[in-house]
Coordinates of C-alpha atoms in Angstrom, one line a residue:
M30 CA 71.9 83.5 88.1
Q31 CA 70.2 86.7 88.6
Y32 CA 72.5 87.5 91.7
L33 CA 75.4 86.9 89.5
L34 CA 74.2 89.4 87.2
Y35 CA 74.3 92.4 89.6
P36 CA 77.9 92.6 90.4
V37 CA 78.5 92.8 86.6
V38 CA 75.8 95.4 86.6
I39 CA 77.6 97.6 89.3
Y40 CA 81.0 97.1 87.5
A41 CA 79.4 98.2 84.2
L42 CA 77.7 101.2 86.0
L43 CA 80.9 102.2 87.8
V44 CA 82.9 102.3 84.5
G45 CA 80.2 104.1 82.7
V46 CA 80.2 106.7 85.3
S47 CA 83.7 107.4 85.3
Y48 CA 83.7 107.7 81.4
V49 CA 80.6 110.2 81.5
V50 CA 82.1 112.2 84.2
T51 CA 85.5 112.5 82.3
F52 CA 83.7 113.3 79.2
L53 CA 81.7 116.1 80.9
Q54 CA 85.0 117.4 82.6
L55 CA 86.5 117.7 79.2
C56 CA 83.6 119.6 77.7
K57 CA 83.9 121.9 80.4
V58 CA 87.8 122.5 79.9
T59 CA 88.7 126.1 78.6
M60 CA 92.0 126.8 77.2
Q61 CA 93.9 130.2 77.0
Y62 CA 97.1 131.6 75.5
P63 CA 99.7 130.5 78.2
S64 CA 102.3 133.2 79.4
Y65 CA 105.5 132.9 81.7
Q66 CA 107.2 135.5 83.8
V67 CA 110.5 135.5 85.8
R68 CA 110.0 136.5 89.3
A69 CA 112.1 137.4 92.1
V70 CA 112.2 135.2 95.2
E71 CA 110.6 138.0 97.3
N72 CA 107.4 137.7 95.3
I73 CA 107.1 134.1 96.2
P74 CA 104.7 132.8 99.1
S75 CA 106.9 131.6 101.8
Y76 CA 105.3 128.3 102.2
L77 CA 105.9 127.7 98.4
Q78 CA 109.7 128.7 98.9
K79 CA 109.9 126.2 101.5
L80 CA 107.9 123.4 99.6
F81 CA 110.4 124.1 96.6
L82 CA 113.3 122.9 98.3
V83 CA 112.3 119.4 98.2
P84 CA 112.8 119.2 94.3
I85 CA 115.6 121.5 94.3
Q86 CA 117.6 119.1 96.7
E87 CA 116.6 116.0 94.3
L88 CA 117.5 117.6 91.2
Q89 CA 120.8 119.0 92.5
E90 CA 121.9 115.3 92.7
F91 CA 121.5 115.3 88.7
G92 CA 123.6 118.5 88.4
F93 CA 120.7 121.1 88.2
E94 CA 121.0 124.4 89.9
P95 CA 118.1 126.7 90.7
C96 CA 117.7 129.8 88.5
C97 CA 114.5 131.6 89.3
F98 CA 110.8 131.4 90.0
L99 CA 108.0 131.6 87.1
Q100 CA 104.8 133.1 87.5
V101 CA 102.7 131.1 85.2
K102 CA 99.4 131.7 83.3
P103 CA 98.7 128.1 82.4
M104 CA 97.3 126.9 79.0
L105 CA 94.3 125.3 80.8
K106 CA 92.3 128.1 82.5
V107 CA 91.8 126.7 86.0
Y108 CA 91.7 127.9 89.5
P109 CA 93.8 129.7 90.5
N110 CA 94.3 132.0 87.4
T111 CA 98.1 131.9 88.0
A112 CA 100.5 129.3 89.2
W113 CA 104.0 129.2 90.6
E114 CA 106.8 127.2 89.0
M115 CA 110.7 126.7 89.6
L116 CA 113.3 126.6 86.9
L117 CA 116.5 124.9 87.3
Y118 CA 119.5 124.6 84.7
N119 CA 122.0 121.8 84.1
E120 CA 124.8 123.5 82.4
P121 CA 126.9 120.4 81.1
F122 CA 123.7 119.3 79.1
N123 CA 122.3 122.6 78.3
C124 CA 119.0 121.3 80.0
Y125 CA 116.4 123.1 81.8
A126 CA 114.1 121.6 84.3
K127 CA 110.7 123.1 85.0
V128 CA 109.0 122.0 88.4
G129 CA 105.4 122.9 89.1
I130 CA 102.9 121.6 91.6
R131 CA 101.0 118.5 90.3
H132 CA 96.9 118.3 90.7
P133 CA 95.4 116.7 92.1
I134 CA 97.5 117.2 95.2
E135 CA 99.2 114.0 96.4
P136 CA 101.7 113.9 99.2
V137 CA 103.8 111.1 97.3
N138 CA 103.5 112.8 93.9
L139 CA 103.4 116.6 94.4
F140 CA 105.9 118.0 91.9
D141 CA 105.4 118.0 88.3
I142 CA 108.8 117.8 86.7
E143 CA 109.6 118.5 83.0
F144 CA 113.0 118.6 81.2
Y145 CA 113.7 120.8 78.3
T146 CA 116.5 121.1 75.7
F147 CA 116.5 123.5 72.9
F148 CA 118.3 123.1 69.6
K149 CA 119.6 125.5 67.0
D150 CA 117.2 124.3 64.4
K151 CA 114.5 125.7 66.6
T152 CA 113.2 122.1 67.7
C153 CA 113.0 121.3 71.5
L154 CA 113.3 117.9 73.2
V155 CA 110.8 117.5 76.1
T156 CA 110.5 114.7 78.5
T157 CA 107.4 114.6 80.7
N158 CA 106.1 112.1 83.4
G159 CA 102.6 111.0 83.3
K160 CA 101.2 113.8 81.0
G161 CA 101.1 112.2 77.5
N162 CA 97.5 111.3 77.8
T163 CA 96.7 115.2 78.3
V164 CA 98.4 116.3 75.0
I165 CA 96.0 116.9 72.0
G166 CA 97.8 116.0 68.5
K167 CA 101.3 117.1 68.1
I168 CA 103.0 120.3 69.4
P169 CA 105.0 122.0 66.5
F170 CA 108.7 121.8 66.8
F171 CA 108.5 119.9 70.0
I172 CA 110.1 116.2 70.3
M173 CA 107.9 115.0 73.0
Q174 CA 108.4 111.8 75.1
D175 CA 106.4 111.0 77.9
F176 CA 107.7 108.5 80.8
Y177 CA 105.4 106.9 83.3
T178 CA 107.8 106.4 86.0
A179 CA 107.9 106.5 90.0
Q180 CA 111.5 107.9 90.0
T181 CA 112.7 111.0 88.8
S182 CA 116.1 109.5 88.0
L183 CA 114.7 107.2 85.3
Q184 CA 112.9 110.1 83.7
W185 CA 116.3 112.2 83.5
Q186 CA 118.0 109.1 82.3
Y187 CA 115.4 108.8 79.5
H188 CA 116.0 112.3 78.5
Q189 CA 119.6 112.0 78.6
G190 CA 119.2 109.0 76.3
R191 CA 117.4 110.7 73.7
L192 CA 119.4 113.8 73.9
R193 CA 122.5 111.7 73.1
Q194 CA 121.0 110.3 70.0
L195 CA 119.9 113.8 68.7
K196 CA 123.2 115.4 69.4
T197 CA 124.5 113.2 66.5
H198 CA 122.9 115.7 64.0
K199 CA 121.5 118.4 66.1
I200 CA 123.3 121.1 68.3
P201 CA 121.8 122.3 71.6
K202 CA 121.1 126.0 71.9
L203 CA 122.2 127.9 75.2
L204 CA 119.3 130.2 76.3
S205 CA 119.2 132.6 79.2
P206 CA 115.9 132.0 81.7
E207 CA 114.4 134.7 80.3
A208 CA 114.8 133.7 76.8
F209 CA 113.8 130.2 77.7
T210 CA 110.4 131.2 79.1
Q211 CA 109.8 133.7 76.0
A212 CA 110.7 130.8 73.6
L213 CA 108.4 128.4 75.4
G214 CA 105.6 130.8 75.4
V215 CA 105.9 131.3 71.8
Y216 CA 106.1 127.5 71.1
L217 CA 102.8 126.9 73.2
Q218 CA 100.8 129.8 71.7
N219 CA 101.8 128.3 68.2
Y220 CA 100.5 125.1 69.5
L221 CA 97.4 126.7 70.5
N222 CA 96.9 128.2 67.1
S223 CA 97.5 124.9 65.2
L224 CA 94.6 123.4 67.3
I225 CA 92.5 126.3 66.3
K226 CA 93.2 125.6 62.6
L227 CA 92.6 121.9 63.0
R228 CA 89.2 122.9 64.6
Y229 CA 90.2 120.9 67.7
I230 CA 89.1 123.7 69.8
S231 CA 86.9 126.9 69.2
P232 CA 86.6 130.2 70.7
G233 CA 83.9 131.1 73.3
T234 CA 82.1 134.2 73.6
N235 CA 85.7 135.6 74.7
Q236 CA 87.8 135.4 71.8
K237 CA 90.7 134.5 74.0
I238 CA 89.0 131.6 75.8
F239 CA 88.7 128.3 73.8
R240 CA 86.8 125.0 74.1
L241 CA 87.3 121.5 73.0
N242 CA 85.4 120.1 70.4
G243 CA 82.8 117.7 71.6
N244 CA 83.9 114.9 69.3
L245 CA 87.5 115.6 70.2
A246 CA 86.5 115.3 73.9
L247 CA 84.7 111.9 73.3
K248 CA 88.0 110.6 71.6
L249 CA 90.1 111.8 74.4
T250 CA 88.0 110.3 77.2
H251 CA 89.4 106.9 76.9
K252 CA 92.8 108.2 76.6
I253 CA 92.5 110.2 79.9
I254 CA 91.1 107.3 81.7
Q255 CA 93.9 104.9 80.5
G256 CA 96.6 107.6 81.6
N257 CA 94.9 107.9 84.8
H258 CA 95.2 104.2 85.5
Q259 CA 99.0 104.6 84.7
S260 CA 99.2 107.7 87.2
A261 CA 97.6 105.7 89.8
N262 CA 100.1 103.0 89.5
I263 CA 102.9 105.4 89.8
I264 CA 101.4 106.8 93.0
K265 CA 100.8 103.3 94.2
Q266 CA 104.7 102.6 93.8
R267 CA 105.7 105.8 95.5
R268 CA 103.5 105.2 98.3
E269 CA 105.3 101.7 98.8
Q270 CA 108.7 103.5 98.5
A271 CA 107.6 106.2 100.9
K272 CA 107.2 103.5 103.7
N273 CA 111.1 103.1 103.5
E274 CA 112.2 106.7 102.3
T275 CA 110.3 109.2 104.3
K276 CA 111.3 112.1 102.3
L277 CA 109.0 110.9 99.5
A278 CA 106.1 111.9 101.3
V279 CA 105.9 115.7 101.4
E280 CA 104.1 117.4 104.1
I281 CA 101.6 119.7 102.0
P282 CA 101.2 123.3 103.2
I283 CA 97.6 124.0 104.5
E284 CA 97.4 126.9 102.2
L285 CA 98.0 124.5 99.1
E286 CA 95.4 122.2 100.5
V287 CA 92.9 125.1 100.7
E288 CA 93.9 125.9 97.1
G289 CA 93.4 122.4 95.8
F290 CA 89.9 122.1 97.6
R291 CA 88.8 125.4 95.7
R292 CA 90.3 124.1 92.6
M293 CA 88.1 120.8 92.9
E294 CA 85.1 123.0 93.8
K295 CA 85.5 125.0 90.6
L296 CA 85.9 121.8 88.5
Q297 CA 82.8 120.2 90.0
R298 CA 80.8 123.1 89.8
G299 CA 78.4 123.2 86.7
L300 CA 79.6 120.0 85.5
I301 CA 76.5 119.5 83.3
D302 CA 75.7 122.7 81.4
K303 CA 72.6 123.8 80.3
K304 CA 72.9 122.6 76.9
M305 CA 74.1 119.0 77.8
R306 CA 71.3 118.8 80.6
P307 CA 68.3 117.9 78.5
W308 CA 70.6 115.3 76.7
M309 CA 71.5 113.7 80.1
I310 CA 68.2 113.5 81.2
L311 CA 66.8 112.0 78.1
G312 CA 69.7 109.3 77.7
S313 CA 69.3 108.3 81.4
F314 CA 65.5 107.9 80.9
I315 CA 65.9 105.8 77.7
L316 CA 68.4 103.6 79.8
F317 CA 65.8 103.3 82.8
V318 CA 63.1 102.4 80.4
V319 CA 65.2 99.9 78.6
T320 CA 66.1 98.2 81.9
S321 CA 62.8 98.2 83.5
T322 CA 60.5 96.8 80.6
K323 CA 61.6 93.2 81.9
Y324 CA 60.2 94.0 85.3
F325 CA 57.3 96.3 84.6
G326 CA 54.2 96.2 82.2
T327 CA 53.5 99.3 80.2
Q328 CA 50.8 100.6 82.4
T329 CA 52.8 100.2 85.6
L330 CA 56.1 101.6 84.0
I331 CA 54.2 104.7 82.9
I332 CA 52.9 105.3 86.4
F333 CA 55.9 104.5 88.0
V334 CA 57.9 107.1 85.8
A335 CA 55.2 109.5 86.7
A336 CA 55.5 109.0 90.3
L337 CA 59.3 109.4 90.0
I338 CA 58.8 112.7 88.3
I339 CA 56.5 113.9 91.0
H340 CA 58.8 112.9 93.8
E341 CA 62.0 114.4 92.3
G342 CA 60.1 117.1 90.8
G343 CA 59.3 118.2 94.6
H344 CA 62.9 118.0 95.5
L345 CA 63.9 120.1 92.5
L346 CA 61.2 122.6 93.2
A347 CA 62.3 122.9 96.8
M348 CA 65.9 123.4 95.7
K349 CA 65.0 126.3 93.4
L350 CA 63.1 128.0 96.2
C351 CA 66.0 127.6 98.6
G352 CA 68.6 129.0 96.1
Y353 CA 70.3 125.9 95.1
R354 CA 72.2 125.8 91.6
D355 CA 72.6 123.4 88.8
G356 CA 69.6 121.3 89.5
S357 CA 69.3 118.3 87.3
L358 CA 67.4 115.1 87.2
L359 CA 68.8 111.8 86.3
F360 CA 67.3 108.4 86.0
L361 CA 69.0 105.5 87.6
P362 CA 68.7 102.0 86.0
F363 CA 66.9 99.4 88.6
L364 CA 66.6 102.0 91.2
G365 CA 64.6 105.1 90.3
A366 CA 65.7 108.6 89.7
V367 CA 67.7 111.4 91.8
A368 CA 67.5 115.1 91.8
T369 CA 70.9 116.8 92.1
A370 CA 71.7 120.4 92.8
R371 CA 74.4 122.2 94.9
K372 CA 74.5 125.0 97.8
D373 CA 77.7 125.0 99.7
D374 CA 76.2 126.8 102.8
A375 CA 72.7 125.3 102.7
T376 CA 71.1 125.7 106.3
I377 CA 69.6 122.7 108.1
T378 CA 65.9 124.1 107.5
Q379 CA 66.7 124.4 103.7
K380 CA 68.2 120.8 103.5
F381 CA 65.2 119.6 105.5
C382 CA 62.8 121.2 103.2
V383 CA 64.5 119.7 100.2
S384 CA 64.3 116.4 101.5
L385 CA 60.7 116.5 102.8
A386 CA 59.4 118.2 99.6
G387 CA 60.2 114.7 97.8
P388 CA 57.9 112.2 99.4
L389 CA 55.2 114.4 101.1
P390 CA 53.3 115.6 97.8
G391 CA 53.5 112.2 96.2
L392 CA 52.3 110.5 99.3
I393 CA 49.4 112.9 99.8
L394 CA 48.2 112.6 96.2
G395 CA 48.4 108.9 96.6
I396 CA 46.2 108.9 99.8
L397 CA 43.8 111.1 98.4
L398 CA 43.4 109.1 94.9
A399 CA 42.8 106.0 97.2
I400 CA 40.2 107.6 99.5
F401 CA 38.2 109.3 97.1
F402 CA 38.4 106.7 94.1
K403 CA 38.0 103.7 96.2
D404 CA 34.9 102.6 94.4
V405 CA 35.4 99.5 92.3
S406 CA 33.9 101.1 89.4
Y407 CA 36.9 103.4 88.8
S408 CA 39.6 102.2 86.4
S409 CA 42.4 100.1 87.7
W410 CA 45.2 102.5 86.8
I411 CA 43.9 104.8 89.5
K412 CA 44.1 102.4 92.1
Q413 CA 47.6 101.1 90.8
A414 CA 48.7 104.8 90.6
S415 CA 47.6 105.1 94.4
W416 CA 49.3 102.3 95.5
I417 CA 52.8 103.1 93.8
L418 CA 52.7 106.8 94.9
I419 CA 51.8 105.6 98.5
C420 CA 54.6 102.8 98.4
L421 CA 57.2 104.8 96.8
N422 CA 56.8 108.0 98.8
L423 CA 56.1 106.3 102.3
F424 CA 59.1 104.2 101.9
N425 CA 61.3 107.2 101.2
L426 CA 60.0 108.9 104.3
L427 CA 61.0 106.3 106.7
P428 CA 64.0 107.0 109.2
I429 CA 66.4 104.6 107.1
Y430 CA 69.4 106.1 105.8
P431 CA 70.1 107.1 102.9
L432 CA 66.2 107.5 102.1
D433 CA 65.0 111.1 102.3
G434 CA 63.5 110.5 106.0
G435 CA 66.8 108.9 107.0
Q436 CA 68.8 112.1 105.8
I437 CA 66.3 114.2 107.6
V438 CA 66.9 112.1 111.0
D439 CA 70.5 112.3 110.3
I440 CA 70.8 116.0 109.8
L441 CA 68.3 116.8 112.8
L442 CA 69.8 114.3 115.3
F443 CA 72.7 112.3 114.6
S444 CA 74.9 114.9 113.1
R445 CA 75.3 116.5 116.5
F446 CA 76.9 113.3 117.9
P447 CA 79.5 112.2 115.6
Y448 CA 79.7 108.4 116.2
S449 CA 76.0 108.1 116.6
D450 CA 75.9 109.2 112.9
V451 CA 78.1 106.1 111.8
F452 CA 76.1 103.5 113.7
F453 CA 72.8 105.1 112.2
K454 CA 74.2 104.7 108.6
A455 CA 75.4 101.4 109.3
F456 CA 72.0 100.5 110.8
G457 CA 70.6 101.8 107.3
A458 CA 73.1 99.6 105.5
I459 CA 72.0 96.6 107.0
I460 CA 68.3 97.2 106.3
I461 CA 69.0 98.0 103.0
S462 CA 71.0 94.8 102.5
L463 CA 68.1 92.8 103.9
L464 CA 65.6 94.4 101.7
G465 CA 68.1 93.5 98.7
I466 CA 67.4 89.8 99.5
A467 CA 63.8 90.5 97.9
H468 CA 64.9 93.1 95.6
P469 CA 68.4 92.5 94.6
A470 CA 68.6 96.1 92.7
L471 CA 68.8 97.7 96.2
Y472 CA 72.3 96.2 96.5
L473 CA 73.2 99.0 94.1
L474 CA 73.0 101.4 96.9
T475 CA 75.5 99.4 99.2
I476 CA 78.4 100.9 97.5
P477 CA 78.0 104.5 97.9
L478 CA 76.6 103.9 101.3
A479 CA 79.6 102.0 102.4
V480 CA 81.8 104.8 101.2
N481 CA 79.8 107.1 103.1
I482 CA 80.1 105.3 106.6
I483 CA 83.9 105.2 106.0
Y484 CA 84.0 109.1 105.5
S485 CA 81.4 109.6 108.3
Y486 CA 83.8 107.6 110.7
R487 CA 86.8 109.5 109.7
A488 CA 85.0 112.6 110.3
A489 CA 83.6 111.5 113.6
K490 CA 87.1 111.3 114.9
I491 CA 87.8 115.0 114.0
N492 CA 84.5 116.3 114.8
S493 CA 84.5 116.1 118.6
K494 CA 87.8 118.0 118.7
L495 CA 86.5 120.4 116.0
H496 CA 83.5 121.4 118.1
K497 CA 85.8 122.3 121.2
S498 CA 87.9 124.3 118.9
F499 CA 85.1 126.3 117.1
R500 CA 83.4 126.9 120.3
A501 CA 86.8 128.6 121.7
N502 CA 87.4 130.4 118.4
P503 CA 84.5 130.4 116.0
P504 CA 85.8 130.8 112.4
S505 CA 84.9 134.3 110.8
N506 CA 84.5 133.0 107.3
Q507 CA 84.5 129.9 104.9
E508 CA 88.4 130.3 104.4
N509 CA 89.1 130.1 108.1
I510 CA 86.6 127.0 108.3
L511 CA 88.7 125.3 105.5
Y512 CA 92.3 126.4 107.0
C513 CA 91.0 124.8 110.5
L514 CA 89.5 121.4 108.9
F515 CA 92.9 120.8 106.9
K516 CA 94.9 121.5 110.1
N517 CA 93.1 119.1 111.9
L518 CA 93.5 116.5 109.0
Q519 CA 97.3 116.8 109.5
Q520 CA 96.8 116.4 113.2
F521 CA 94.8 113.0 112.8
D522 CA 97.2 112.0 110.1
Y523 CA 94.7 112.1 107.4
H524 CA 96.7 114.3 105.1
H525 CA 98.3 111.1 103.6
L526 CA 95.0 110.0 102.2
P527 CA 94.4 110.4 98.4
F528 CA 93.4 113.9 97.6
N529 CA 89.8 112.8 96.5
S530 CA 89.3 111.2 99.8
R531 CA 90.5 114.2 101.7
Y532 CA 88.1 116.4 99.5
L533 CA 85.1 114.3 100.5
L534 CA 86.1 114.4 104.0
V535 CA 86.2 117.9 104.2
K536 CA 83.2 118.3 102.3
N537 CA 81.5 115.9 104.9
L538 CA 83.0 118.1 107.9
I539 CA 81.5 121.4 106.4
E540 CA 78.2 120.0 106.2
R541 CA 78.4 118.9 109.8
Y542 CA 79.3 122.3 110.7
H543 CA 76.4 123.9 109.3
C544 CA 74.0 121.3 110.9
F545 CA 75.9 121.5 114.3
Y546 CA 75.6 125.2 114.8
S547 CA 71.8 125.5 113.9
K548 CA 69.6 126.6 116.9
R549 CA 68.1 124.0 118.9
I550 CA 64.6 125.3 118.9
T551 CA 64.9 125.1 115.0
K552 CA 65.7 121.3 115.4
V553 CA 63.0 120.7 117.5
I554 CA 60.4 122.3 115.3
L555 CA 61.7 120.5 112.1
A556 CA 61.6 117.2 114.0
S557 CA 58.1 117.7 115.2
V558 CA 57.2 118.6 111.5
Y559 CA 58.8 115.3 110.3
C560 CA 57.3 113.3 113.0
V561 CA 53.8 114.7 112.3
S562 CA 54.4 113.8 108.5
L563 CA 55.5 110.4 108.9
L564 CA 52.5 109.5 111.5
V565 CA 50.0 111.2 109.2
G566 CA 51.6 109.4 106.3
I567 CA 51.4 106.0 108.0
L568 CA 47.8 106.4 109.2
G569 CA 46.5 108.0 106.0
S570 CA 48.2 105.2 103.9
W571 CA 46.6 102.5 106.3
Q572 CA 43.1 104.2 105.8
A573 CA 43.8 104.2 102.2
I574 CA 44.6 100.6 102.0
V575 CA 42.2 99.2 104.7
P576 CA 39.4 101.9 104.7
N577 CA 37.3 100.1 107.5
S578 CA 39.9 99.4 110.0
V579 CA 40.5 103.4 111.0
N580 CA 38.1 105.9 110.0
F581 CA 40.1 109.2 109.4
I582 CA 37.1 111.1 108.0
P583 CA 35.6 112.7 111.0
K584 CA 32.2 111.1 112.1
F585 CA 30.3 114.4 112.2
A586 CA 30.8 114.6 108.3
Q587 CA 29.0 111.5 107.7
T588 CA 25.8 113.0 109.6
S589 CA 26.3 116.6 108.9
P590 CA 23.3 118.2 106.7
D591 CA 25.7 119.2 104.0
Y592 CA 27.1 115.7 103.7
V593 CA 23.6 114.2 103.8
R594 CA 22.2 116.8 101.3
I595 CA 25.0 116.0 98.7
H596 CA 24.7 112.4 99.4
R597 CA 21.2 112.4 98.5
E598 CA 21.4 114.4 95.5
M599 CA 24.0 112.1 93.8
P600 CA 22.4 110.4 90.7
G601 CA 21.7 106.6 91.2
E602 CA 21.1 107.0 94.9

């Protein structure tokens, strides 16, 4: 029965994580007054001019003709600060089609197409595709309808059908492209003002930048996730269609891939702000305690939590000293805790120090407690504390991925040999699975580990070629590295993967790049430090557990004059 419970727990945790991440992303959302400016084609990047030919050809089948390009400052303040869009016009229906790039970037669902028809009574019919879940409340004077479909033709038919109904009592208004963009900007600015009046959003330190109300973000979370599920179904349908209609899968320019990567980096950075961080730690701690009371007594639980704090505190301190940002601590039900922070250009030495700083202090403390308080007269909690500190930290120091020791071995040795990294992680997955027979909670680690192995395998196929390319032409900066990586993704036909997969794959490759080009002598020194730490940890733990088997205290100390003098002066001797 216990084993049947874990799949349910895993599913519940995954759902819970998706809701928490979505809520945190909504709390981070900033809004601004939008603006639209008509631009000549000469101002548009050449790769976008070529890319927009795809939706132009599709919309021309419905009677639309291109009008102009738009430089847009979007309502959502995201990277980059401005975006490029295309405006097309259908004269028989007095209808504009606005085409933008949809994020995240997917080859089969790249373009965001919206249909607009203005009326003389100042109302506007708007038909979108898969964006209804992002709208807060109602937009004044907008007759908005959202249609989740994999076919633009159905979206256009949906707009035409509603337009015919409205024409019975409304008169469409003819607008020039300049008048259209001006009217659209005014309508959306009024919409933002209405959200301020309703207190759905509030100004930040900059009076022109606004943030969502926390309660509203909480209410929108479920709506966003449901909409994402519907959008995922659209993408799935379009992928099936793309197997027969190759034109549906657009080849994404590398410049756009790099932009999408930068955009995702900005969204992920500082996901948990300083005000939210203490509440996240407290909430995860309460959840951890509630799920652990069944397996631990009060004393054991207190000691175990203290050991986790010492372990993760070591990681956090090393992260801070090494210049990592956004450090935080989260407790994980059934497992323990995890320290998180980020530094995109961390060196191999910094990664080594961060990994070793977790298990080493707790292991040393546990060994010292066991050696100096081995007398039976000392309280049982000291002995229990030493056992927990030794077991927890020595286990983490072992060369098994994804433990701290396994991560050290991975970055020092296997990161240089692409496919060996995959086998090493697979070996770790097998060990964790075998240990899960005795401790089923460890099965919770197998899901992220399996995903990691998949990305490592994909990265291994690219890495061998990248090493040769980078040796011949070393990239001068981070932008060049990203460009080379996405170029190789296209050559290996990985550009058709979902964007999140491409993003994680490129992150993996960047980390490998920094590890691969570190000096050999640095790796030898760090490997020696790790081996000595592991060996001393094992022998020290053995001495602490079985003190009569191996005597680590030098024999001369037992017969030295100072030792004898102190020994004789002790009371009760």
